[in-house]
Amino acid sequence: MTALLLDRRQLLLGGAALLAIGGPARAEASTVRITVEKLAFVPEEITVRAGDTIEWVNKDPFAHTATVKGGWEVAIPPGKTGTRVAAAGDDIEYYCRFHPNMKGRIVVSA
Amino acid sequence: MKTLSAALGAACLVFAASLAGAADKPTDPQIAHIAYSAGVIDVEAAKLALTKTQNPDVKAFAESMQKDHEAVNDAALALVKKLGVTPEDNETSQSLAKAAEAKRAELGKLDGAAFDKAYIDNEVAYHQQVNGALETLLIPSAENGELKSLLETGLKLFQGHQQHAEHVAAGLK
Ligand SMILES: [Cu+2]
């Protein structure tokens, strides 16, 4: 059921996804990478589709997190990578629990 | 805003007073020493907290302080080695160390919730003080670009710590 919906949506929105993500139209979920460096999420805002994998690559020697207030949290250990499969409800802002001045935003495209 | 400007004022007093005797602005070897000392002080405070606290949020905060300040001090040591700079002890480092020693003795007498509150309140104030000094004195005075860049990363890190401490403090009330 979900796969069916996803397929149809991709057919309809192939062009929109191309514009939003800037890559070729994809038949399957992809990985969107965020670099965590010098206490910042780069890019600060990403656009994904539900099912895409979000990958935070930590280049700092400090432990960070991607934390949603009242929601999920991904640990991003120093020099390592944290991941999450984007859900439909992930259209949100997040921050680092250890350094709340670090902020990022996830936009889920239809 | 009021507390922020008060803290900046206090930081200026501490740092300016101790530097007034020597040159107007600290040299790179002095800046390196001050920044390193400020980190060591917070690591020591974290170690004390880890022997005392039972509160999971305070414990997580202290663990983060210990790891982060050790990591940034490792980076600072690697940088001064690379630059061939020998950190130079100075009045500001000494007054920081002296104030920290007094605070540690004070915290050492407390336990339980009273310790947690006093430790976290001091962490907020301490990071405010160090951030004020970084912004108004240490970063503008740094000559070497790499040292300046490390101090700027340090400022972002310590601003994050200050906010983290403020969050923990809010949860203790
Ligand atoms: Cu962080």
mmCIF file of C-alpha atoms and ligand atoms in Angstrom:
data_model
loop_
_atom_site.group_PDB
_atom_site.id
_atom_site.type_symbol
_atom_site.label_atom_id
_atom_site.label_comp_id
_atom_site.label_asym_id
_atom_site.label_seq_id
_atom_site.Cartn_x
_atom_site.Cartn_y
_atom_site.Cartn_z
ATOM 1 C CA MET A 1 0.000 0.000 0.000
ATOM 2 C CA THR A 2 2.675 2.438 1.025
ATOM 3 C CA ALA A 3 4.883 1.386 -1.842
ATOM 4 C CA LEU A 4 2.029 1.858 -4.238
ATOM 5 C CA LEU A 5 1.349 5.364 -2.977
ATOM 6 C CA LEU A 6 4.999 6.215 -3.098
ATOM 7 C CA ASP A 7 5.293 5.049 -6.682
ATOM 8 C CA ARG A 8 2.358 7.093 -7.823
ATOM 9 C CA ARG A 9 3.594 10.139 -5.999
ATOM 10 C CA GLN A 10 6.996 9.836 -7.553
ATOM 11 C CA LEU A 11 5.444 9.629 -10.979
ATOM 12 C CA LEU A 12 3.405 12.751 -10.340
ATOM 13 C CA LEU A 13 6.072 14.695 -8.559
ATOM 14 C CA GLY A 14 9.172 13.631 -10.423
ATOM 15 C CA GLY A 15 9.580 17.097 -11.852
ATOM 16 C CA ALA A 16 9.035 18.828 -8.520
ATOM 17 C CA ALA A 17 11.521 16.544 -6.776
ATOM 18 C CA LEU A 18 14.059 17.311 -9.454
ATOM 19 C CA LEU A 19 13.732 21.011 -8.711
ATOM 20 C CA ALA A 20 13.654 20.607 -4.942
ATOM 21 C CA ILE A 21 16.550 18.210 -4.586
ATOM 22 C CA GLY A 22 18.600 19.226 -7.556
ATOM 23 C CA GLY A 23 19.457 15.680 -8.586
ATOM 24 C CA PRO A 24 18.112 13.345 -11.206
ATOM 25 C CA ALA A 25 14.644 11.882 -10.637
ATOM 26 C CA ARG A 26 15.063 8.776 -8.520
ATOM 27 C CA ALA A 27 13.192 5.547 -8.508
ATOM 28 C CA GLU A 28 14.058 4.803 -4.892
ATOM 29 C CA ALA A 29 14.797 6.519 -1.586
ATOM 30 C CA SER A 30 18.127 8.265 -1.334
ATOM 31 C CA THR A 31 20.456 9.568 1.341
ATOM 32 C CA VAL A 32 20.631 13.241 2.241
ATOM 33 C CA ARG A 33 23.803 14.225 4.033
ATOM 34 C CA ILE A 34 24.302 16.966 6.631
ATOM 35 C CA THR A 35 27.810 17.872 7.730
ATOM 36 C CA VAL A 36 28.191 18.782 11.395
ATOM 37 C CA GLU A 37 31.213 21.005 11.734
ATOM 38 C CA LYS A 38 32.322 23.788 14.064
ATOM 39 C CA LEU A 39 29.071 23.621 15.991
ATOM 40 C CA ALA A 40 26.816 23.988 12.942
ATOM 41 C CA PHE A 41 24.515 21.814 10.829
ATOM 42 C CA VAL A 42 25.452 22.372 7.168
ATOM 43 C CA PRO A 43 23.201 22.863 5.332
ATOM 44 C CA GLU A 44 20.966 24.208 8.035
ATOM 45 C CA GLU A 45 17.872 23.237 6.061
ATOM 46 C CA ILE A 46 17.363 20.104 3.988
ATOM 47 C CA THR A 47 14.486 18.861 1.879
ATOM 48 C CA VAL A 48 13.715 15.151 1.899
ATOM 49 C CA ARG A 49 10.918 12.760 1.042
ATOM 50 C CA ALA A 50 9.516 10.272 3.524
ATOM 51 C CA GLY A 51 11.670 7.154 3.292
ATOM 52 C CA ASP A 52 14.889 9.022 2.493
ATOM 53 C CA THR A 53 17.772 8.464 4.878
ATOM 54 C CA ILE A 54 19.091 11.553 6.653
ATOM 55 C CA GLU A 55 22.764 11.226 7.529
ATOM 56 C CA TRP A 56 24.583 13.561 9.936
ATOM 57 C CA VAL A 57 28.359 13.332 9.480
ATOM 58 C CA ASN A 58 30.119 14.715 12.560
ATOM 59 C CA LYS A 59 33.507 16.278 11.802
ATOM 60 C CA ASP A 60 33.805 17.805 15.284
ATOM 61 C CA PRO A 61 35.609 16.187 18.222
ATOM 62 C CA PHE A 62 32.413 16.858 20.215
ATOM 63 C CA ALA A 63 29.306 14.699 20.706
ATOM 64 C CA HIS A 64 26.225 16.256 19.151
ATOM 65 C CA THR A 65 22.586 15.228 18.757
ATOM 66 C CA ALA A 66 19.729 15.981 16.406
ATOM 67 C CA THR A 67 16.874 16.416 18.853
ATOM 68 C CA VAL A 68 13.247 17.284 18.258
ATOM 69 C CA LYS A 69 11.591 18.882 21.249
ATOM 70 C CA GLY A 70 9.144 16.339 22.628
ATOM 71 C CA GLY A 71 10.073 13.942 19.817
ATOM 72 C CA TRP A 72 12.903 11.834 18.485
ATOM 73 C CA GLU A 73 16.640 12.150 19.041
ATOM 74 C CA VAL A 74 19.567 10.914 16.972
ATOM 75 C CA ALA A 75 22.987 10.616 18.633
ATOM 76 C CA ILE A 76 25.877 11.960 16.508
ATOM 77 C CA PRO A 77 29.103 10.847 18.252
ATOM 78 C CA PRO A 78 32.392 12.694 17.622
ATOM 79 C CA GLY A 79 33.885 11.751 14.260
ATOM 80 C CA LYS A 80 30.958 9.435 13.539
ATOM 81 C CA THR A 81 27.645 9.425 11.726
ATOM 82 C CA GLY A 82 24.042 9.395 12.921
ATOM 83 C CA THR A 83 21.139 8.405 10.676
ATOM 84 C CA ARG A 84 17.367 8.512 10.548
ATOM 85 C CA VAL A 85 14.869 7.394 7.945
ATOM 86 C CA ALA A 86 12.679 10.406 7.314
ATOM 87 C CA ALA A 87 9.005 9.985 8.229
ATOM 88 C CA ALA A 88 6.095 11.905 6.758
ATOM 89 C CA GLY A 89 5.772 13.931 9.965
ATOM 90 C CA ASP A 90 9.413 15.035 9.984
ATOM 91 C CA ASP A 91 8.661 18.527 8.720
ATOM 92 C CA ILE A 92 10.290 20.113 11.743
ATOM 93 C CA GLU A 93 13.034 22.061 13.456
ATOM 94 C CA TYR A 94 15.638 20.278 15.516
ATOM 95 C CA TYR A 95 18.548 21.267 17.758
ATOM 96 C CA CYS A 96 21.524 19.744 19.552
ATOM 97 C CA ARG A 97 20.768 18.755 23.142
ATOM 98 C CA PHE A 98 24.349 19.429 24.233
ATOM 99 C CA HIS A 99 24.646 22.748 22.347
ATOM 100 C CA PRO A 100 21.141 24.157 21.927
ATOM 101 C CA ASN A 101 22.503 27.052 19.855
ATOM 102 C CA MET A 102 22.928 24.502 17.025
ATOM 103 C CA LYS A 103 19.718 24.432 15.015
ATOM 104 C CA GLY A 104 18.537 22.745 11.829
ATOM 105 C CA ARG A 105 15.385 22.271 9.830
ATOM 106 C CA ILE A 106 13.946 19.382 7.857
ATOM 107 C CA VAL A 107 11.403 20.005 5.125
ATOM 108 C CA VAL A 108 9.489 16.981 3.879
ATOM 109 C CA SER A 109 8.380 17.504 0.311
ATOM 110 C CA ALA A 110 5.081 15.997 -0.743
ATOM 111 C CA MET B 1 19.183 41.024 28.651
ATOM 112 C CA LYS B 2 19.717 42.564 32.026
ATOM 113 C CA THR B 3 21.569 39.543 33.379
ATOM 114 C CA LEU B 4 23.588 39.291 30.174
ATOM 115 C CA SER B 5 24.885 42.845 30.314
ATOM 116 C CA ALA B 6 25.510 42.475 34.028
ATOM 117 C CA ALA B 7 27.541 39.359 33.358
ATOM 118 C CA LEU B 8 29.462 41.013 30.542
ATOM 119 C CA GLY B 9 30.186 43.901 32.866
ATOM 120 C CA ALA B 10 31.428 41.521 35.537
ATOM 121 C CA ALA B 11 33.553 39.643 33.003
ATOM 122 C CA CYS B 12 35.094 42.884 31.786
ATOM 123 C CA LEU B 13 35.941 43.816 35.353
ATOM 124 C CA VAL B 14 37.651 40.515 36.133
ATOM 125 C CA PHE B 15 39.561 40.346 32.878
ATOM 126 C CA ALA B 16 40.351 44.043 32.498
ATOM 127 C CA ALA B 17 41.436 44.482 36.112
ATOM 128 C CA SER B 18 43.924 41.652 35.943
ATOM 129 C CA LEU B 19 45.330 42.774 32.626
ATOM 130 C CA ALA B 20 45.541 46.458 33.414
ATOM 131 C CA GLY B 21 48.926 46.075 35.065
ATOM 132 C CA ALA B 22 50.618 44.645 32.004
ATOM 133 C CA ALA B 23 49.916 45.539 28.386
ATOM 134 C CA ASP B 24 46.438 46.635 27.375
ATOM 135 C CA LYS B 25 45.759 43.559 25.341
ATOM 136 C CA PRO B 26 46.979 40.003 25.903
ATOM 137 C CA THR B 27 49.510 38.412 23.571
ATOM 138 C CA ASP B 28 48.846 35.144 21.727
ATOM 139 C CA PRO B 29 50.852 33.049 24.237
ATOM 140 C CA GLN B 30 48.833 34.658 27.056
ATOM 141 C CA ILE B 31 45.530 34.158 25.225
ATOM 142 C CA ALA B 32 46.359 30.489 24.682
ATOM 143 C CA HIS B 33 47.105 30.121 28.383
ATOM 144 C CA ILE B 34 43.897 31.877 29.456
ATOM 145 C CA ALA B 35 41.698 29.827 27.121
ATOM 146 C CA TYR B 36 43.363 26.577 28.164
ATOM 147 C CA SER B 37 43.078 27.435 31.874
ATOM 148 C CA ALA B 38 39.398 28.310 31.462
ATOM 149 C CA GLY B 39 38.827 24.844 29.994
ATOM 150 C CA VAL B 40 40.757 23.044 32.736
ATOM 151 C CA ILE B 41 38.690 24.841 35.381
ATOM 152 C CA ASP B 42 35.447 23.613 33.861
ATOM 153 C CA VAL B 43 36.771 20.046 33.556
ATOM 154 C CA GLU B 44 37.662 20.108 37.270
ATOM 155 C CA ALA B 45 34.194 21.394 38.144
ATOM 156 C CA ALA B 46 32.647 18.612 36.039
ATOM 157 C CA LYS B 47 34.731 15.947 37.797
ATOM 158 C CA LEU B 48 33.559 17.244 41.170
ATOM 159 C CA ALA B 49 29.944 17.199 39.964
ATOM 160 C CA LEU B 50 30.272 13.613 38.758
ATOM 161 C CA THR B 51 31.334 12.500 42.252
ATOM 162 C CA LYS B 52 28.364 14.297 43.822
ATOM 163 C CA THR B 53 25.268 14.455 41.679
ATOM 164 C CA GLN B 54 22.453 11.908 41.521
ATOM 165 C CA ASN B 55 20.470 13.926 38.995
ATOM 166 C CA PRO B 56 20.584 12.425 35.455
ATOM 167 C CA ASP B 57 20.370 15.820 33.708
ATOM 168 C CA VAL B 58 23.159 17.290 35.824
ATOM 169 C CA LYS B 59 25.235 14.152 35.257
ATOM 170 C CA ALA B 60 24.746 14.309 31.469
ATOM 171 C CA PHE B 61 25.660 17.993 31.523
ATOM 172 C CA ALA B 62 28.827 17.397 33.561
ATOM 173 C CA GLU B 63 29.885 14.528 31.279
ATOM 174 C CA SER B 64 29.419 16.771 28.274
ATOM 175 C CA MET B 65 31.489 19.560 29.902
ATOM 176 C CA GLN B 66 34.320 17.174 30.709
ATOM 177 C CA LYS B 67 34.457 15.674 27.205
ATOM 178 C CA ASP B 68 33.979 18.929 25.276
ATOM 179 C CA HIS B 69 36.497 20.972 27.230
ATOM 180 C CA GLU B 70 39.057 18.177 27.080
ATOM 181 C CA ALA B 71 38.544 17.887 23.324
ATOM 182 C CA VAL B 72 38.893 21.612 22.688
ATOM 183 C CA ASN B 73 41.950 21.792 24.941
ATOM 184 C CA ASP B 74 43.523 18.900 23.012
ATOM 185 C CA ALA B 75 42.944 20.920 19.844
ATOM 186 C CA ALA B 76 44.477 23.977 21.512
ATOM 187 C CA LEU B 77 47.570 22.009 22.575
ATOM 188 C CA ALA B 78 47.991 20.615 19.062
ATOM 189 C CA LEU B 79 47.712 24.124 17.624
ATOM 190 C CA VAL B 80 50.240 25.800 19.936
ATOM 191 C CA LYS B 81 52.638 22.935 19.254
ATOM 192 C CA LYS B 82 52.203 23.386 15.511
ATOM 193 C CA LEU B 83 52.661 27.151 15.804
ATOM 194 C CA GLY B 84 55.645 26.796 18.121
ATOM 195 C CA VAL B 85 53.905 28.962 20.718
ATOM 196 C CA THR B 86 54.530 28.386 24.427
ATOM 197 C CA PRO B 87 51.453 29.343 26.482
ATOM 198 C CA GLU B 88 52.448 32.010 28.971
ATOM 199 C CA ASP B 89 51.029 32.197 32.477
ATOM 200 C CA ASN B 90 49.641 35.612 33.348
ATOM 201 C CA GLU B 91 47.553 37.499 35.889
ATOM 202 C CA THR B 92 44.254 36.699 34.196
ATOM 203 C CA SER B 93 44.936 32.947 34.247
ATOM 204 C CA GLN B 94 45.970 33.234 37.873
ATOM 205 C CA SER B 95 42.905 35.181 38.954
ATOM 206 C CA LEU B 96 40.683 32.707 37.107
ATOM 207 C CA ALA B 97 42.383 29.802 38.884
ATOM 208 C CA LYS B 98 42.077 31.510 42.240
ATOM 209 C CA ALA B 99 38.364 32.258 41.796
ATOM 210 C CA ALA B 100 37.778 28.681 40.637
ATOM 211 C CA GLU B 101 39.542 27.256 43.676
ATOM 212 C CA ALA B 102 37.317 29.274 46.005
ATOM 213 C CA LYS B 103 34.212 28.170 44.109
ATOM 214 C CA ARG B 104 35.288 24.524 44.230
ATOM 215 C CA ALA B 105 35.743 24.713 48.008
ATOM 216 C CA GLU B 106 32.286 26.251 48.316
ATOM 217 C CA LEU B 107 30.650 23.592 46.105
ATOM 218 C CA GLY B 108 32.533 20.843 47.919
ATOM 219 C CA LYS B 109 30.568 21.550 51.087
ATOM 220 C CA LEU B 110 27.197 21.048 49.378
ATOM 221 C CA ASP B 111 25.300 17.882 48.548
ATOM 222 C CA GLY B 112 22.143 16.716 46.812
ATOM 223 C CA ALA B 113 19.763 19.263 45.299
ATOM 224 C CA ALA B 114 21.652 22.160 46.901
ATOM 225 C CA PHE B 115 24.850 21.059 45.150
ATOM 226 C CA ASP B 116 23.070 20.556 41.809
ATOM 227 C CA LYS B 117 21.592 24.040 41.882
ATOM 228 C CA ALA B 118 24.806 25.757 42.982
ATOM 229 C CA TYR B 119 26.878 23.857 40.383
ATOM 230 C CA ILE B 120 24.533 24.583 37.475
ATOM 231 C CA ASP B 121 24.026 28.237 38.456
ATOM 232 C CA ASN B 122 27.778 28.646 38.579
ATOM 233 C CA GLU B 123 28.144 26.947 35.181
ATOM 234 C CA VAL B 124 25.725 29.477 33.673
ATOM 235 C CA ALA B 125 27.624 32.382 35.244
ATOM 236 C CA TYR B 126 31.042 30.956 34.427
ATOM 237 C CA HIS B 127 30.268 30.349 30.753
ATOM 238 C CA GLN B 128 28.761 33.836 30.547
ATOM 239 C CA GLN B 129 31.955 35.265 31.957
ATOM 240 C CA VAL B 130 34.248 33.308 29.644
ATOM 241 C CA ASN B 131 32.072 34.089 26.603
ATOM 242 C CA GLY B 132 32.166 37.786 27.458
ATOM 243 C CA ALA B 133 35.951 37.655 27.676
ATOM 244 C CA LEU B 134 36.235 35.734 24.390
ATOM 245 C CA GLU B 135 33.998 38.187 22.559
ATOM 246 C CA THR B 136 35.313 41.460 23.917
ATOM 247 C CA LEU B 137 38.953 40.699 24.629
ATOM 248 C CA LEU B 138 40.482 37.384 23.595
ATOM 249 C CA ILE B 139 39.173 37.011 20.021
ATOM 250 C CA PRO B 140 39.750 40.681 19.062
ATOM 251 C CA SER B 141 43.274 40.526 20.545
ATOM 252 C CA ALA B 142 44.408 37.285 18.863
ATOM 253 C CA GLU B 143 47.001 37.911 16.157
ATOM 254 C CA ASN B 144 47.313 34.447 14.665
ATOM 255 C CA GLY B 145 44.460 33.484 12.325
ATOM 256 C CA GLU B 146 44.337 29.841 13.389
ATOM 257 C CA LEU B 147 44.269 30.773 17.060
ATOM 258 C CA LYS B 148 41.480 33.267 16.359
ATOM 259 C CA SER B 149 39.533 30.600 14.478
ATOM 260 C CA LEU B 150 39.893 28.094 17.323
ATOM 261 C CA LEU B 151 38.726 30.732 19.803
ATOM 262 C CA GLU B 152 35.711 31.426 17.596
ATOM 263 C CA THR B 153 34.800 27.734 17.590
ATOM 264 C CA GLY B 154 35.371 27.769 21.352
ATOM 265 C CA LEU B 155 32.961 30.687 21.688
ATOM 266 C CA LYS B 156 30.230 28.799 19.797
ATOM 267 C CA LEU B 157 30.888 25.741 21.949
ATOM 268 C CA PHE B 158 30.751 27.682 25.221
ATOM 269 C CA GLN B 159 27.628 29.577 24.124
ATOM 270 C CA GLY B 160 26.074 26.157 23.554
ATOM 271 C CA HIS B 161 27.173 25.078 27.033
ATOM 272 C CA GLN B 162 25.650 28.197 28.532
ATOM 273 C CA GLN B 163 22.294 27.448 26.894
ATOM 274 C CA HIS B 164 22.522 23.795 27.924
ATOM 275 C CA ALA B 165 23.198 24.904 31.533
ATOM 276 C CA GLU B 166 20.242 27.286 31.362
ATOM 277 C CA HIS B 167 17.992 24.430 30.205
ATOM 278 C CA VAL B 168 19.201 22.205 33.057
ATOM 279 C CA ALA B 169 18.738 25.064 35.547
ATOM 280 C CA ALA B 170 15.160 25.571 34.380
ATOM 281 C CA GLY B 171 14.501 21.865 34.962
ATOM 282 C CA LEU B 172 15.817 22.023 38.536
ATOM 283 C CA LYS B 173 13.204 24.531 39.652
HETATM 284 CU CU CU C 1 26.204 19.875 19.676
#
